Coordinates of C-alpha atoms in Angstrom, one line a residue:
Chain A
E1 CA -112.7 163.8 -112.2
V2 CA -110.6 164.7 -109.2
Q3 CA -106.9 164.3 -109.8
L4 CA -103.9 164.9 -107.6
V5 CA -100.6 164.4 -109.3
E6 CA -97.4 164.7 -107.3
S7 CA -93.9 165.4 -108.6
G8 CA -90.5 166.3 -107.4
G9 CA -89.4 163.2 -105.6
G10 CA -86.0 161.5 -106.1
L11 CA -82.7 160.6 -104.5
V12 CA -81.1 163.2 -102.2
Q13 CA -78.2 163.1 -99.8
P14 CA -78.7 163.6 -96.1
G15 CA -78.9 167.3 -95.2
G16 CA -80.2 168.1 -98.7
S17 CA -83.4 169.7 -99.9
L18 CA -86.3 168.8 -102.2
R19 CA -89.5 170.5 -103.2
L20 CA -92.5 168.4 -103.9
S21 CA -95.4 169.7 -106.0
C22 CA -99.0 168.5 -106.3
A23 CA -101.1 169.5 -109.3
A24 CA -104.8 169.4 -108.5
S25 CA -107.6 169.3 -111.0
G26 CA -111.3 168.4 -111.2
F27 CA -112.5 170.4 -108.1
P28 CA -112.3 173.9 -106.7
F29 CA -108.9 173.7 -105.2
E30 CA -109.2 177.0 -103.4
N31 CA -112.1 175.6 -101.3
Y32 CA -110.3 172.7 -99.7
W33 CA -107.8 172.1 -97.0
M34 CA -104.9 170.1 -98.3
H35 CA -102.3 167.8 -96.6
W36 CA -99.2 165.7 -97.1
V37 CA -99.1 162.2 -95.8
R38 CA -96.1 159.9 -96.1
Q39 CA -95.4 156.2 -96.0
A40 CA -92.0 154.7 -95.4
P41 CA -91.2 151.5 -97.3
G42 CA -93.2 148.6 -95.8
K43 CA -94.5 150.9 -93.0
G44 CA -97.8 152.6 -92.1
L45 CA -99.2 156.0 -92.9
M46 CA -97.9 159.1 -91.2
W47 CA -99.5 162.6 -91.4
V48 CA -96.9 165.2 -92.3
S49 CA -98.5 168.6 -92.8
R50 CA -101.7 170.5 -93.5
I51 CA -102.7 173.9 -95.0
N52 CA -106.0 175.8 -94.9
T53 CA -107.7 177.2 -98.0
D54 CA -105.9 180.5 -98.3
G55 CA -102.5 179.3 -96.9
S56 CA -102.7 181.4 -93.7
N57 CA -102.9 178.4 -91.4
T58 CA -100.4 175.5 -91.4
G59 CA -99.6 172.6 -89.2
Y60 CA -96.8 170.1 -89.0
A61 CA -95.9 166.7 -87.4
D62 CA -93.3 167.1 -84.7
S63 CA -90.8 165.1 -86.7
V64 CA -90.7 167.6 -89.6
R65 CA -91.6 170.9 -87.9
G66 CA -88.8 173.5 -88.6
R67 CA -87.5 171.5 -91.6
F68 CA -90.5 171.2 -93.9
T69 CA -92.7 174.0 -95.2
I70 CA -96.1 173.5 -96.8
S71 CA -97.6 176.1 -99.2
R72 CA -100.1 176.5 -102.0
D73 CA -100.8 178.6 -105.1
N74 CA -104.5 178.7 -105.6
A75 CA -104.1 180.5 -109.0
K76 CA -102.0 177.5 -110.2
N77 CA -104.1 174.8 -108.3
T78 CA -100.8 173.5 -106.9
L79 CA -99.7 172.4 -103.4
Y80 CA -96.1 172.3 -102.4
L81 CA -93.9 170.8 -99.7
Q82 CA -90.4 172.3 -99.3
M83 CA -88.2 169.8 -97.5
N84 CA -84.9 170.9 -96.0
S85 CA -82.3 169.2 -93.8
L86 CA -83.5 165.8 -95.0
R87 CA -82.7 162.7 -93.0
A88 CA -82.7 159.0 -93.8
E89 CA -85.9 158.6 -91.8
D90 CA -87.7 161.0 -94.2
T91 CA -87.4 158.3 -96.9
A92 CA -91.0 157.5 -97.9
V93 CA -93.6 157.8 -100.6
Y94 CA -95.2 161.3 -100.1
Y95 CA -98.9 161.6 -100.9
C96 CA -100.8 164.7 -101.6
V97 CA -104.3 164.4 -100.1
R98 CA -107.5 166.4 -100.0
E99 CA -109.4 166.8 -96.7
W100 CA -113.2 166.1 -96.8
W101 CA -114.9 169.2 -95.3
A102 CA -113.3 169.7 -91.9
S103 CA -113.5 166.0 -91.1
S104 CA -109.7 165.3 -90.9
A105 CA -110.4 162.5 -93.3
F106 CA -108.8 162.3 -96.7
D107 CA -111.1 161.6 -99.6
Y108 CA -108.7 161.8 -102.5
W109 CA -105.1 160.7 -102.7
G110 CA -102.5 161.2 -105.3
Q111 CA -100.4 158.2 -106.5
G112 CA -97.5 159.5 -104.4
T113 CA -93.9 160.5 -105.2
L114 CA -90.9 158.6 -103.7
V115 CA -88.3 160.5 -101.7
T116 CA -85.1 158.6 -100.9
V117 CA -82.6 160.1 -98.6
S118 CA -79.3 158.3 -98.8
S119 CA -75.6 158.9 -99.4
Chain B
Q1 CA -97.4 161.4 -79.9
S2 CA -97.7 157.7 -80.4
A3 CA -99.7 156.1 -83.2
L4 CA -103.2 154.8 -82.5
T5 CA -103.2 151.1 -81.5
Q6 CA -104.5 148.6 -84.0
P7 CA -104.1 144.8 -84.2
A8 CA -101.3 143.9 -86.6
S9 CA -103.5 141.3 -88.4
V10 CA -107.0 139.9 -88.6
S11 CA -108.4 137.2 -90.7
G12 CA -111.8 135.8 -91.7
S13 CA -113.5 133.5 -94.2
P14 CA -115.6 134.7 -97.1
G15 CA -119.1 135.7 -95.9
Q16 CA -118.0 136.2 -92.3
S17 CA -117.8 139.5 -90.4
I18 CA -114.6 140.9 -88.9
T19 CA -114.0 143.9 -86.6
I20 CA -110.8 145.9 -86.4
S21 CA -110.3 148.0 -83.3
C22 CA -108.4 151.3 -83.0
T23 CA -107.5 152.5 -79.5
G24 CA -106.4 156.0 -78.7
T25 CA -106.8 158.5 -75.9
S26 CA -109.1 161.3 -74.8
S27 CA -106.9 163.6 -76.8
D28 CA -107.7 162.0 -80.1
V29 CA -110.3 159.2 -80.7
G30 CA -112.1 159.8 -77.4
G31 CA -112.2 163.5 -77.7
Y32 CA -113.5 164.0 -81.3
D33 CA -115.9 162.4 -83.8
H34 CA -113.3 162.9 -86.5
V35 CA -112.3 159.3 -86.8
S36 CA -111.7 157.8 -90.3
W37 CA -110.8 154.5 -91.8
T38 CA -108.7 154.0 -94.9
Q39 CA -108.1 150.9 -97.1
Q40 CA -104.9 150.3 -98.9
H41 CA -104.3 147.4 -101.4
P42 CA -100.7 146.5 -102.1
G43 CA -98.9 149.0 -104.3
K44 CA -102.0 151.2 -104.5
A45 CA -102.9 154.6 -103.1
P46 CA -105.1 154.5 -99.9
K47 CA -108.8 154.9 -100.2
L48 CA -111.2 156.5 -97.7
I49 CA -113.9 154.1 -96.5
I50 CA -115.3 155.7 -93.3
F51 CA -115.2 159.3 -92.1
N52 CA -116.6 161.0 -89.0
V53 CA -116.7 157.7 -87.1
S54 CA -119.5 156.0 -89.1
N55 CA -120.1 157.8 -92.4
R56 CA -119.4 156.2 -95.8
P57 CA -118.3 158.2 -98.8
S58 CA -120.3 157.8 -101.9
G59 CA -119.6 154.5 -103.7
V60 CA -118.3 152.7 -100.6
S61 CA -120.1 149.4 -99.9
N62 CA -122.5 149.3 -97.0
R63 CA -120.7 146.2 -95.9
F64 CA -118.3 148.6 -94.2
S65 CA -119.4 150.2 -91.0
G66 CA -117.8 152.2 -88.2
S67 CA -118.5 153.0 -84.6
K68 CA -116.8 154.4 -81.5
S69 CA -117.0 153.9 -77.8
A70 CA -114.9 156.0 -75.5
N71 CA -111.3 155.9 -76.7
T72 CA -111.8 153.0 -79.1
A73 CA -113.1 153.1 -82.6
S74 CA -114.0 150.0 -84.6
L75 CA -114.4 149.1 -88.3
T76 CA -116.7 146.2 -89.1
I77 CA -116.7 144.5 -92.5
S78 CA -119.6 142.2 -93.1
G79 CA -120.0 139.6 -95.8
L80 CA -116.3 139.4 -96.2
Q81 CA -115.1 139.2 -99.9
A82 CA -111.7 138.3 -101.4
E83 CA -111.3 141.9 -102.6
D84 CA -111.5 143.1 -99.0
E85 CA -108.0 141.7 -98.4
A86 CA -105.9 144.8 -97.8
D87 CA -104.3 147.0 -95.1
Y88 CA -106.7 149.1 -93.0
Y89 CA -105.7 152.3 -91.2
C90 CA -107.7 154.3 -88.7
G91 CA -107.0 158.0 -88.3
S92 CA -108.1 160.7 -85.9
Y93 CA -107.9 164.4 -85.4
T94 CA -106.0 165.3 -82.2
S95 CA -106.0 168.0 -79.6
F96 CA -102.6 169.1 -80.9
N97 CA -104.4 170.2 -84.1
S98 CA -102.9 167.4 -86.1
V99 CA -103.9 164.0 -87.5
I100 CA -102.7 160.7 -86.2
F101 CA -103.0 157.3 -87.8
G102 CA -103.0 153.8 -86.4
G103 CA -100.2 151.4 -87.2
G104 CA -102.4 149.5 -89.7
T105 CA -104.1 146.1 -89.8
K106 CA -103.5 143.5 -92.4
L107 CA -106.8 141.7 -93.3
T108 CA -106.4 138.2 -94.7
V109 CA -109.4 136.6 -96.3
L110 CA -108.9 132.9 -95.9

């Protein structure tokens, strides 16, 4: 059974940092592109970042580029999102998602971890 | 880049069919066949129901179908059931090598 389990969310002050982790199991993690998608309270989905299978190619939404860094450890089957210079508008549930074979569609989603940026 | 355009809400009675539109540009929906639809029930994680415009993942009911014409994609749900009441999001690959979602459509089953 495919499982994606996020951790690392919490309350952080504006300007602060957090590192999200996503533990993957039930599939060959090293073969799949992975992404982070977020959803602000009561709002829609927003794509945040993606990483290819070996971590050599990454991409970011304009609103997070230069502040967030996506990475992965295939030996540990874990995806990461380092978030720096956090802003109130980054407050959201962050989902770790698996991409279905170069389709830009996300076939498995974690349950999400809530990040709240507030003083 | 602006979100893809979806109606804020649609509604239908059990057994009826409804269609949700998703309008983008030639840089996203119109330029690629990487359009997806995702269903989200309140308080739950999203679930993929359509990928690559019209393909259903294993286990998704054939009452869900997708299509695309020019810059507009559509999701049709036939034989509407109470359990279909949820939020629906379209998504597309873009020429900026990113993914963009629509604003979401709330489906109410009357």
